[in-house]
């Protein structure tokens, strides 16, 4: 299976890059991983609601250009469905059984995702009602995908 992460912005902090590299290496035995970064927009201090929507729309257009019609698209959204690690593993397993060969996860920028991106998604997934930095969310997502594959394979994982 191919797993793509479409995300806004580049990772600047070395510790995030190191964690992403480690999980990418671990995942290489289970799936083909691809991380697609789209450019982020500068957000002015005290941006108006209108400016925020324009920024999300610009970033959203860049994300939409990378969405594949033949992929299952899962957008990370605070209002999405919450799953346990076991439920996420089961979802990934079921998609594979049903013939889905490509899952695209979408992580928005610091302002979130545009309405058009949310509407284009096949599923909205929430990891928490809390807000996380989008760079950290990449690490959390890769860890959970790795954990999912360990569960699917019946391999030990830390509970």
mmCIF file of C-alpha atoms in Angstrom:
data_model
loop_
_atom_site.group_PDB
_atom_site.id
_atom_site.type_symbol
_atom_site.label_atom_id
_atom_site.label_comp_id
_atom_site.label_asym_id
_atom_site.label_seq_id
_atom_site.Cartn_x
_atom_site.Cartn_y
_atom_site.Cartn_z
ATOM 1 C CA UNK A 1 0.000 0.000 0.000
ATOM 2 C CA UNK A 2 1.088 3.562 -0.616
ATOM 3 C CA UNK A 3 0.627 6.120 2.155
ATOM 4 C CA UNK A 4 0.933 9.789 1.234
ATOM 5 C CA UNK A 5 1.009 12.664 3.680
ATOM 6 C CA UNK A 6 0.054 15.963 2.072
ATOM 7 C CA UNK A 7 1.013 18.774 4.430
ATOM 8 C CA UNK A 8 1.463 22.505 4.520
ATOM 9 C CA UNK A 9 4.888 23.987 5.143
ATOM 10 C CA UNK A 10 8.360 22.647 5.735
ATOM 11 C CA UNK A 11 9.733 21.174 8.938
ATOM 12 C CA UNK A 12 12.315 23.557 10.360
ATOM 13 C CA UNK A 13 13.112 21.967 13.722
ATOM 14 C CA UNK A 14 15.777 19.261 13.653
ATOM 15 C CA UNK A 15 14.091 17.126 16.339
ATOM 16 C CA UNK A 16 10.893 16.870 14.258
ATOM 17 C CA UNK A 17 12.909 15.943 11.146
ATOM 18 C CA UNK A 18 14.763 13.263 13.098
ATOM 19 C CA UNK A 19 11.496 11.752 14.369
ATOM 20 C CA UNK A 20 9.977 11.829 10.874
ATOM 21 C CA UNK A 21 13.078 10.162 9.429
ATOM 22 C CA UNK A 22 12.909 7.424 12.069
ATOM 23 C CA UNK A 23 9.225 6.638 11.468
ATOM 24 C CA UNK A 24 9.724 6.813 7.697
ATOM 25 C CA UNK A 25 12.488 4.224 8.020
ATOM 26 C CA UNK A 26 10.325 1.992 10.237
ATOM 27 C CA UNK A 27 7.358 2.252 7.870
ATOM 28 C CA UNK A 28 9.435 1.299 4.827
ATOM 29 C CA UNK A 29 8.981 -2.408 5.610
ATOM 30 C CA UNK A 30 5.169 -2.082 5.589
ATOM 31 C CA UNK A 31 4.257 0.450 2.916
ATOM 32 C CA UNK A 32 5.541 2.962 0.410
ATOM 33 C CA UNK A 33 5.572 6.342 2.162
ATOM 34 C CA UNK A 34 5.477 9.690 0.421
ATOM 35 C CA UNK A 35 5.459 13.108 2.092
ATOM 36 C CA UNK A 36 4.316 15.987 -0.100
ATOM 37 C CA UNK A 37 4.874 19.459 1.304
ATOM 38 C CA UNK A 38 3.012 22.422 -0.155
ATOM 39 C CA UNK A 39 4.025 26.003 0.492
ATOM 40 C CA UNK A 40 2.484 27.815 3.421
ATOM 41 C CA UNK A 41 1.321 31.419 3.428
ATOM 42 C CA UNK A 42 2.591 34.072 5.783
ATOM 43 C CA UNK A 43 -0.086 34.972 8.313
ATOM 44 C CA UNK A 44 0.008 38.612 9.390
ATOM 45 C CA UNK A 45 -0.338 39.381 13.079
ATOM 46 C CA UNK A 46 -3.950 40.138 13.956
ATOM 47 C CA UNK A 47 -5.208 38.697 10.654
ATOM 48 C CA UNK A 48 -8.899 39.315 10.056
ATOM 49 C CA UNK A 49 -11.319 36.424 9.561
ATOM 50 C CA UNK A 50 -11.372 37.273 5.860
ATOM 51 C CA UNK A 51 -7.554 37.157 5.637
ATOM 52 C CA UNK A 52 -7.521 33.808 7.469
ATOM 53 C CA UNK A 53 -10.011 32.342 4.976
ATOM 54 C CA UNK A 54 -7.982 33.663 2.024
ATOM 55 C CA UNK A 55 -4.815 32.064 3.423
ATOM 56 C CA UNK A 56 -6.565 28.734 4.017
ATOM 57 C CA UNK A 57 -7.989 28.899 0.473
ATOM 58 C CA UNK A 58 -4.540 29.512 -1.070
ATOM 59 C CA UNK A 59 -2.993 26.654 0.897
ATOM 60 C CA UNK A 60 -6.037 24.537 0.108
ATOM 61 C CA UNK A 61 -5.607 25.044 -3.646
ATOM 62 C CA UNK A 62 -2.051 23.720 -3.358
ATOM 63 C CA UNK A 63 -3.290 20.690 -1.399
ATOM 64 C CA UNK A 64 -6.110 19.982 -3.880
ATOM 65 C CA UNK A 65 -3.604 19.845 -6.765
ATOM 66 C CA UNK A 66 -1.993 16.826 -5.050
ATOM 67 C CA UNK A 67 -5.148 14.872 -4.251
ATOM 68 C CA UNK A 68 -5.512 11.787 -6.408
ATOM 69 C CA UNK A 69 -8.933 10.563 -7.488
ATOM 70 C CA UNK A 70 -7.842 6.942 -7.058
ATOM 71 C CA UNK A 71 -6.815 7.433 -3.412
ATOM 72 C CA UNK A 72 -8.727 7.288 -0.135
ATOM 73 C CA UNK A 73 -8.385 10.831 1.217
ATOM 74 C CA UNK A 74 -8.356 11.284 4.994
ATOM 75 C CA UNK A 75 -8.135 14.863 6.256
ATOM 76 C CA UNK A 76 -7.026 15.527 9.811
ATOM 77 C CA UNK A 77 -9.604 17.836 11.350
ATOM 78 C CA UNK A 78 -10.460 18.652 14.948
ATOM 79 C CA UNK A 79 -14.137 17.896 14.219
ATOM 80 C CA UNK A 80 -13.379 14.579 12.551
ATOM 81 C CA UNK A 81 -14.087 11.097 13.841
ATOM 82 C CA UNK A 82 -11.908 9.899 16.708
ATOM 83 C CA UNK A 83 -10.539 6.365 16.454
ATOM 84 C CA UNK A 84 -8.476 4.227 18.794
ATOM 85 C CA UNK A 85 -5.161 2.894 17.488
ATOM 86 C CA UNK A 86 -6.815 -0.474 16.955
ATOM 87 C CA UNK A 87 -9.688 1.129 15.015
ATOM 88 C CA UNK A 88 -7.266 3.034 12.782
ATOM 89 C CA UNK A 89 -5.365 -0.194 12.133
ATOM 90 C CA UNK A 90 -8.632 -1.911 11.260
ATOM 91 C CA UNK A 91 -9.568 0.942 8.895
ATOM 92 C CA UNK A 92 -6.220 0.669 7.079
ATOM 93 C CA UNK A 93 -6.546 -3.127 6.932
ATOM 94 C CA UNK A 94 -10.121 -2.913 5.591
ATOM 95 C CA UNK A 95 -9.098 -0.436 2.907
ATOM 96 C CA UNK A 96 -6.382 -2.820 1.766
ATOM 97 C CA UNK A 97 -8.817 -5.747 1.700
ATOM 98 C CA UNK A 98 -11.277 -3.648 -0.337
ATOM 99 C CA UNK A 99 -8.587 -2.979 -2.935
ATOM 100 C CA UNK A 100 -7.564 0.548 -1.939
ATOM 101 C CA UNK A 101 -3.873 0.780 -2.744
ATOM 102 C CA UNK A 102 -3.339 4.431 -1.843
ATOM 103 C CA UNK A 103 -4.287 6.432 1.260
ATOM 104 C CA UNK A 104 -3.637 10.160 1.352
ATOM 105 C CA UNK A 105 -3.633 11.863 4.745
ATOM 106 C CA UNK A 106 -3.925 15.652 4.738
ATOM 107 C CA UNK A 107 -2.527 17.925 7.441
ATOM 108 C CA UNK A 108 -3.312 21.622 7.171
ATOM 109 C CA UNK A 109 -1.179 24.554 8.157
ATOM 110 C CA UNK A 110 -1.329 26.572 11.349
ATOM 111 C CA UNK A 111 -4.779 27.921 10.431
ATOM 112 C CA UNK A 112 -6.277 24.563 9.496
ATOM 113 C CA UNK A 113 -7.823 23.342 6.252
ATOM 114 C CA UNK A 114 -10.052 25.162 3.786
ATOM 115 C CA UNK A 115 -13.663 24.106 3.379
ATOM 116 C CA UNK A 116 -12.906 22.839 -0.143
ATOM 117 C CA UNK A 117 -10.236 20.470 1.163
ATOM 118 C CA UNK A 118 -12.534 19.208 3.918
ATOM 119 C CA UNK A 119 -15.278 18.607 1.338
ATOM 120 C CA UNK A 120 -12.855 16.744 -0.964
ATOM 121 C CA UNK A 121 -11.914 14.299 1.787
ATOM 122 C CA UNK A 122 -13.494 10.858 2.014
ATOM 123 C CA UNK A 123 -13.081 10.921 5.799
ATOM 124 C CA UNK A 124 -12.294 13.451 8.513
ATOM 125 C CA UNK A 125 -10.082 12.080 11.280
ATOM 126 C CA UNK A 126 -9.433 13.717 14.644
ATOM 127 C CA UNK A 127 -6.638 12.760 16.991
ATOM 128 C CA UNK A 128 -7.973 14.947 19.801
ATOM 129 C CA UNK A 129 -10.143 17.941 20.586
ATOM 130 C CA UNK A 130 -6.859 19.678 21.428
ATOM 131 C CA UNK A 131 -4.912 21.702 18.887
ATOM 132 C CA UNK A 132 -1.388 20.521 18.017
ATOM 133 C CA UNK A 133 1.343 22.263 16.027
ATOM 134 C CA UNK A 134 1.068 20.993 12.446
ATOM 135 C CA UNK A 135 4.746 19.931 12.477
ATOM 136 C CA UNK A 136 4.159 17.745 15.547
ATOM 137 C CA UNK A 137 0.998 16.347 13.966
ATOM 138 C CA UNK A 138 3.128 14.846 11.195
ATOM 139 C CA UNK A 139 5.146 12.920 13.776
ATOM 140 C CA UNK A 140 2.009 11.789 15.627
ATOM 141 C CA UNK A 141 0.371 10.655 12.373
ATOM 142 C CA UNK A 142 3.413 8.677 11.222
ATOM 143 C CA UNK A 143 3.692 7.041 14.644
ATOM 144 C CA UNK A 144 0.041 5.990 14.515
ATOM 145 C CA UNK A 145 0.332 4.663 10.966
ATOM 146 C CA UNK A 146 3.412 2.685 12.051
ATOM 147 C CA UNK A 147 1.523 1.403 15.097
ATOM 148 C CA UNK A 148 -1.383 0.446 12.814
ATOM 149 C CA UNK A 149 0.851 -1.712 10.666
ATOM 150 C CA UNK A 150 2.344 -3.369 13.754
ATOM 151 C CA UNK A 151 -1.197 -4.172 14.943
ATOM 152 C CA UNK A 152 -2.239 -5.445 11.492
ATOM 153 C CA UNK A 153 0.805 -7.746 11.372
ATOM 154 C CA UNK A 154 0.131 -9.044 14.899
ATOM 155 C CA UNK A 155 3.465 -7.662 16.048
ATOM 156 C CA UNK A 156 3.978 -6.311 19.548
ATOM 157 C CA UNK A 157 3.353 -2.647 20.127
ATOM 158 C CA UNK A 158 3.370 -0.515 23.227
ATOM 159 C CA UNK A 159 -0.131 -0.145 24.677
#
